[in-house]
PDB file of C-alpha atoms in Angstrom:
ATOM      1  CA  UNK A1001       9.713 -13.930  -8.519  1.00  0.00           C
ATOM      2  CA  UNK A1002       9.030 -11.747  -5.350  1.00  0.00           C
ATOM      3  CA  UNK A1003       5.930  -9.874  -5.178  1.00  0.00           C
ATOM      4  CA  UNK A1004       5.149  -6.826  -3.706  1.00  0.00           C
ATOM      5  CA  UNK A1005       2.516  -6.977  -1.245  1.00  0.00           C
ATOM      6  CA  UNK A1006       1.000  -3.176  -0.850  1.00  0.00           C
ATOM      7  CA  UNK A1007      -0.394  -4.369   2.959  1.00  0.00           C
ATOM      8  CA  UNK A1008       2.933  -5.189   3.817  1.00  0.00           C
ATOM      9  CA  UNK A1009       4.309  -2.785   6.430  1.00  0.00           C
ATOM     10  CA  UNK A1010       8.193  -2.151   5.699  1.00  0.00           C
ATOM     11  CA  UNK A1011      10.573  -2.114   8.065  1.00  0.00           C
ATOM     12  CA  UNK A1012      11.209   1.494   9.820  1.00  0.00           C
ATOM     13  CA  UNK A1013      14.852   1.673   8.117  1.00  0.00           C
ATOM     14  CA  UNK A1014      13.653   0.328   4.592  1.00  0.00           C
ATOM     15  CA  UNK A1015      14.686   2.390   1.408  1.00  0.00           C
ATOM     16  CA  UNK A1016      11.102   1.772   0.665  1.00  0.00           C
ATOM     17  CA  UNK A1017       9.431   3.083   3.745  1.00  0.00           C
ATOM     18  CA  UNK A1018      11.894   6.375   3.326  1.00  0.00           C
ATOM     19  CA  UNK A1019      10.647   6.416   0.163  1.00  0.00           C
ATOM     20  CA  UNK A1020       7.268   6.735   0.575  1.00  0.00           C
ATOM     21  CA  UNK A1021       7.846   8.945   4.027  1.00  0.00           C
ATOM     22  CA  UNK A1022       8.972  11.721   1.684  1.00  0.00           C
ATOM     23  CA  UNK A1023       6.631  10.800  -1.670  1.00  0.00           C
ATOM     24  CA  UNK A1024       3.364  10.650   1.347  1.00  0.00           C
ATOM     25  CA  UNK A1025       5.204  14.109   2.738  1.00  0.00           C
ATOM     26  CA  UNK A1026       5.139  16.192  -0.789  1.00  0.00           C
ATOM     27  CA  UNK A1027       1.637  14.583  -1.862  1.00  0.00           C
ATOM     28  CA  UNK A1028       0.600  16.403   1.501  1.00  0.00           C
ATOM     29  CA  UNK A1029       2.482  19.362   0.447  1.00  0.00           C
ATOM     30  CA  UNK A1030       0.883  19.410  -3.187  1.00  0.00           C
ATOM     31  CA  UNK A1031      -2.459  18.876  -1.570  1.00  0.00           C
ATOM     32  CA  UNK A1032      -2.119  21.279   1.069  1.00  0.00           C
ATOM     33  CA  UNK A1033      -0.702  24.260  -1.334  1.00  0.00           C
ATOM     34  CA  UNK A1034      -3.258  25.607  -3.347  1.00  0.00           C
ATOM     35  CA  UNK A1035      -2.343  28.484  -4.705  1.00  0.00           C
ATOM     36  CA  UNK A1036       1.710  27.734  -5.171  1.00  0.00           C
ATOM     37  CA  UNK A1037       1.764  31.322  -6.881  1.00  0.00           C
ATOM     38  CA  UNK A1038       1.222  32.663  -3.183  1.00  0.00           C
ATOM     39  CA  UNK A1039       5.064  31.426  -2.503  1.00  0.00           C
ATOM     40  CA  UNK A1040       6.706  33.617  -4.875  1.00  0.00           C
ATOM     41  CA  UNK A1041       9.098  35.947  -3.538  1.00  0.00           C
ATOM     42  CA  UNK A1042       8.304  34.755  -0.010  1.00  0.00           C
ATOM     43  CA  UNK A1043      12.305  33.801   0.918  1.00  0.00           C
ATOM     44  CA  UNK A1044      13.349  30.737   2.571  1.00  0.00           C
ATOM     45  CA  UNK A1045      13.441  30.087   5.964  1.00  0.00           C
ATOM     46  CA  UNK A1046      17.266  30.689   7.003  1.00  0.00           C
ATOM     47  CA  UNK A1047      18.098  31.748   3.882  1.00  0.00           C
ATOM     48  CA  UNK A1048      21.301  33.689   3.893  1.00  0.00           C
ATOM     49  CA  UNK A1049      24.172  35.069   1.323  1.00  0.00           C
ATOM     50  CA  UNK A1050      26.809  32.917   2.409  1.00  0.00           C
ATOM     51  CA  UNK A1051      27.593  29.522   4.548  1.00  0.00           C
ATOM     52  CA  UNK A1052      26.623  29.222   8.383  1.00  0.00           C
ATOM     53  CA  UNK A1053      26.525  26.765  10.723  1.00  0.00           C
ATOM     54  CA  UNK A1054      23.034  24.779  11.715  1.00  0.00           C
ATOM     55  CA  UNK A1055      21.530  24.084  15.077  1.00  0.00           C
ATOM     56  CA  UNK A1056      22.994  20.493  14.194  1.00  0.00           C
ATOM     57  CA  UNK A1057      26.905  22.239  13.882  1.00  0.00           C
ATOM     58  CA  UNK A1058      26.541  21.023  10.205  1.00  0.00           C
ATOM     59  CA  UNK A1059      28.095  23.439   7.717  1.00  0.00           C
ATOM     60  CA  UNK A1060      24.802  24.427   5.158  1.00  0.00           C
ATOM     61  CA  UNK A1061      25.158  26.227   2.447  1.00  0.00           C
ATOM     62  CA  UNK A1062      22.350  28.741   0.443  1.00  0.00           C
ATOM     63  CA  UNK A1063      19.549  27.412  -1.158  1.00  0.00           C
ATOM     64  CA  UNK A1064      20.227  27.731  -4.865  1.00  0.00           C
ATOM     65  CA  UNK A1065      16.162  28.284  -4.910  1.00  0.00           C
ATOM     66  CA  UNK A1066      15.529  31.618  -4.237  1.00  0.00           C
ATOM     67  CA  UNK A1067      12.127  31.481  -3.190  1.00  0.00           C
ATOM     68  CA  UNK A1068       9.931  28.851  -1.319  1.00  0.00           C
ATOM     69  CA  UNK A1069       7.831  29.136  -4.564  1.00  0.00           C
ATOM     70  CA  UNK A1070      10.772  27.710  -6.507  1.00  0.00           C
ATOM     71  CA  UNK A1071      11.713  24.996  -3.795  1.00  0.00           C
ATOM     72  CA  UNK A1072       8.095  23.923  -4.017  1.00  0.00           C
ATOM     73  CA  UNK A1073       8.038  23.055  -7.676  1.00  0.00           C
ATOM     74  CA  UNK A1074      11.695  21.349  -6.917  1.00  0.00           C
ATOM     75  CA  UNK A1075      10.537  19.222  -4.548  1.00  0.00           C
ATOM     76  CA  UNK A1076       7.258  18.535  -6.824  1.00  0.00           C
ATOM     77  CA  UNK A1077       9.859  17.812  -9.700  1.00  0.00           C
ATOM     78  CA  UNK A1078      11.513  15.566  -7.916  1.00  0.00           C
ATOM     79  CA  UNK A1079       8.435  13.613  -6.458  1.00  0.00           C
ATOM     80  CA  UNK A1080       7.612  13.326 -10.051  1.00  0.00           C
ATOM     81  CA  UNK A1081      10.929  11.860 -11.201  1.00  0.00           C
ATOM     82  CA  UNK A1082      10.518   9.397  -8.265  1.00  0.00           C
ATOM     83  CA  UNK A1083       6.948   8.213  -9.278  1.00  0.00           C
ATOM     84  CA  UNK A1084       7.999   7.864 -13.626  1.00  0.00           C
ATOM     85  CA  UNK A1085      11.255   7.879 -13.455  1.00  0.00           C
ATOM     86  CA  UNK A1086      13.689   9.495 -16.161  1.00  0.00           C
ATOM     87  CA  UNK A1087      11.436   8.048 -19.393  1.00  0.00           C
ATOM     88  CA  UNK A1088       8.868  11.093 -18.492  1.00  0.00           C
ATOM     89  CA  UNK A1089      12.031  13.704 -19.121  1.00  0.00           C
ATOM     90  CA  UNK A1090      13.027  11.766 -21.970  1.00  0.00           C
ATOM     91  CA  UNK A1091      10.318  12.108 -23.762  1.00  0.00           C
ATOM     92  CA  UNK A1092      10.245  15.824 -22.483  1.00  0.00           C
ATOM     93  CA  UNK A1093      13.557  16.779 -23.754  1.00  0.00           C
ATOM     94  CA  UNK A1094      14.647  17.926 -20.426  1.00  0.00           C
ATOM     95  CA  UNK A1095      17.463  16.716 -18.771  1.00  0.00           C
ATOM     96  CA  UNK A1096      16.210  16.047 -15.016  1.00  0.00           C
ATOM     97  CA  UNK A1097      17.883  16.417 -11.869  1.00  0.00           C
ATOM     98  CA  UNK A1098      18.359  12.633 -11.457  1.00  0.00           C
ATOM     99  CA  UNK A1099      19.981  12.489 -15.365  1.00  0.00           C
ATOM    100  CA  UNK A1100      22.540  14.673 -14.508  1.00  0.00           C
ATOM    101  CA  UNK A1101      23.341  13.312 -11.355  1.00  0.00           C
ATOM    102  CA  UNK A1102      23.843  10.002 -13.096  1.00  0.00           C
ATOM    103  CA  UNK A1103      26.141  11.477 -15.562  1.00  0.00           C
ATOM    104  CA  UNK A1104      28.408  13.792 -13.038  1.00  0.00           C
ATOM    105  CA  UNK A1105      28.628  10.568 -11.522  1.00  0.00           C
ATOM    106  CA  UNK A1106      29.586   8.599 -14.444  1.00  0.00           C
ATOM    107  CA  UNK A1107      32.483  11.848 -15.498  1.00  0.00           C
ATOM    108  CA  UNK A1108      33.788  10.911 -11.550  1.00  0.00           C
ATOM    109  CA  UNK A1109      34.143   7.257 -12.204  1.00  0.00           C
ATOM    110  CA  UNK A1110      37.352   5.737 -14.170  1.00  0.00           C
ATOM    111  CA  UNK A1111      36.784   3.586 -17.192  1.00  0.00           C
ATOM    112  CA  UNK A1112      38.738   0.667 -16.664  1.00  0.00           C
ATOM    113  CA  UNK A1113      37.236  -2.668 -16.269  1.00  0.00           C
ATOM    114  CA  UNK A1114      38.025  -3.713 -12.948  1.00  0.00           C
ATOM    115  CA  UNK A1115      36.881  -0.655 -11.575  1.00  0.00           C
ATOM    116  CA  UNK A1116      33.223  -1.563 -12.648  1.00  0.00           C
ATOM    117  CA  UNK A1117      32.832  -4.370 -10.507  1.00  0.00           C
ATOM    118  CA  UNK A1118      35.833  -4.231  -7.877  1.00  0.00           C
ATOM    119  CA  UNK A1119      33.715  -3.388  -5.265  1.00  0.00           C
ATOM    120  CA  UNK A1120      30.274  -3.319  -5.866  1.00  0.00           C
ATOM    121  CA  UNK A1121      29.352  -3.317  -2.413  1.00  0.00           C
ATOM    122  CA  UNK A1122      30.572  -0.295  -1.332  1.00  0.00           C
ATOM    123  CA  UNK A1123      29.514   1.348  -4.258  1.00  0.00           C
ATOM    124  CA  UNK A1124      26.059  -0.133  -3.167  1.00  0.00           C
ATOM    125  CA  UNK A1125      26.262   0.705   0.434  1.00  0.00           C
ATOM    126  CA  UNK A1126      27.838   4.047  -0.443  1.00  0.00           C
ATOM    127  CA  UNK A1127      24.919   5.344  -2.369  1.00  0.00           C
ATOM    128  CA  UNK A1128      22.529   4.000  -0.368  1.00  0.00           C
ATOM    129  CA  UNK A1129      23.342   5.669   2.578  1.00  0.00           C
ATOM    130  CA  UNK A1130      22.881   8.766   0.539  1.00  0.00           C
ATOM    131  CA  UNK A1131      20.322   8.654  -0.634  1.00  0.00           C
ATOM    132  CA  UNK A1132      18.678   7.403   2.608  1.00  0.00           C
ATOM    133  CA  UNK A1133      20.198  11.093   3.736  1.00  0.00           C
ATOM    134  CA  UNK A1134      18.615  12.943   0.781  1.00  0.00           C
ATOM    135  CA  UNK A1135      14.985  11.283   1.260  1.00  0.00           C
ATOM    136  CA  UNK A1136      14.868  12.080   4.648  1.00  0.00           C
ATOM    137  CA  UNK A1137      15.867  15.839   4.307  1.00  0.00           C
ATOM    138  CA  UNK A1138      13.822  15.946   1.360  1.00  0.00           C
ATOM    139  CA  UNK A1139      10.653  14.589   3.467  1.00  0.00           C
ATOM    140  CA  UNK A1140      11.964  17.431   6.047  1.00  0.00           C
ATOM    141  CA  UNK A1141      11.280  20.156   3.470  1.00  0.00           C
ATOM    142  CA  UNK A1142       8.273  19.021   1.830  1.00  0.00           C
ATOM    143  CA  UNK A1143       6.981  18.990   5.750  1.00  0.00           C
ATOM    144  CA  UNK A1144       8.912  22.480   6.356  1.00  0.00           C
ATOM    145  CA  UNK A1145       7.187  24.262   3.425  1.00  0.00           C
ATOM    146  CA  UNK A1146       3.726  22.772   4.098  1.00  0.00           C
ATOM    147  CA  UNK A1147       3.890  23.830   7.652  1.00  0.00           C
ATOM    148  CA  UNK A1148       4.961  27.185   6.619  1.00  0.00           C
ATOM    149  CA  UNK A1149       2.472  27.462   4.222  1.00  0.00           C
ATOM    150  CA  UNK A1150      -0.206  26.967   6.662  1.00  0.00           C
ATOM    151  CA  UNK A1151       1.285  29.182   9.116  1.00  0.00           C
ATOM    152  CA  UNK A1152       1.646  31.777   6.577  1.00  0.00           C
ATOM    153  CA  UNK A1153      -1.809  31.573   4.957  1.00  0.00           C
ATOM    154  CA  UNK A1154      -3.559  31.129   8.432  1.00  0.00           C
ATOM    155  CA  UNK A1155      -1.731  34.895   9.077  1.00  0.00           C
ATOM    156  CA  UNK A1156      -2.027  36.450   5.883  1.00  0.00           C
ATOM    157  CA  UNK A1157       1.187  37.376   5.604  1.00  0.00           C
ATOM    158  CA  UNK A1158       1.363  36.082   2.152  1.00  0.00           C
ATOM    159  CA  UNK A1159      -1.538  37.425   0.976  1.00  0.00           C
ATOM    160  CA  UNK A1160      -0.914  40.677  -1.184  1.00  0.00           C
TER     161      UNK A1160
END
């Protein structure tokens, strides 16, 4: 049975050390907000009415949060759902973000039986790399909105 040493340093590309990149980035974020209320109403940075292209030429599309207030308790949620996992929501009654992932997922996938293990590697390796991509632009907005929040507090701007 492997055990997990918590000295061990992981490796730079881990899943692990992406992990705990973005759950170490929104424990800063929670810690550094607080007075979330503050973010209501305040809009997103770059938030716009309809697709544009990035600094990166990536197509991006609107935020469906409205407000940095409501991408703060996302990202919370989230961090949440990473630490407990779905039995938390279960016994909440909610469905969570990650629960209906899995099951838009499982609508996408065909039934049959070879296509449950024909390749289970790409599957793997498939999912993997996305969510490597999710973390990390997930740690990038829990950073983005803490920054922010500093900048904005430290000017009063979102003071009333």
């Amino acid at each position: 049975m492997m055990q997990a040493n918590s000295d061990a340093s992981f490796h730079k590309h881990s899943l692990l050390n992406v992990m705990n990149r973005f759950l170490a980035a929104a424990n800063n974020m929670d810690e550094t907000i607080m007075v979330p209320s503050l973010l209501r109403d305040v809009p997103l940075d770059g938030q716009e009415g309809d697709t544009s292209m990035n600094s990166n030429r990536e197509l991006s599309f609107p935020s469906k949060q409205r407000d940095m207030y409501e991408h703060y308790l996302l990202l919370k949620s989230i961090k949440n759902e990473m630490e407990w996992g779905l039995l938390k929501r279960d016994l909440g009654g909610g469905t969570s973000f990650l629960e209906m992932a899995v099951k838009q997922e499982e609508q996408q996938v065909p039934d049959g039986p070879e296509e449950d293990n024909s390749d289970l590697e790409s599957q793997f390796h498939f999912h993997l790399r996305g969510l490597f991509g999710v973390l990390s632009k997930l740690t990038d907005q829990a950073d983005n909105l803490t920054n922010r929040y500093k900048r904005e507090i430290g000017g009063g701007s979102l003071l009333r």
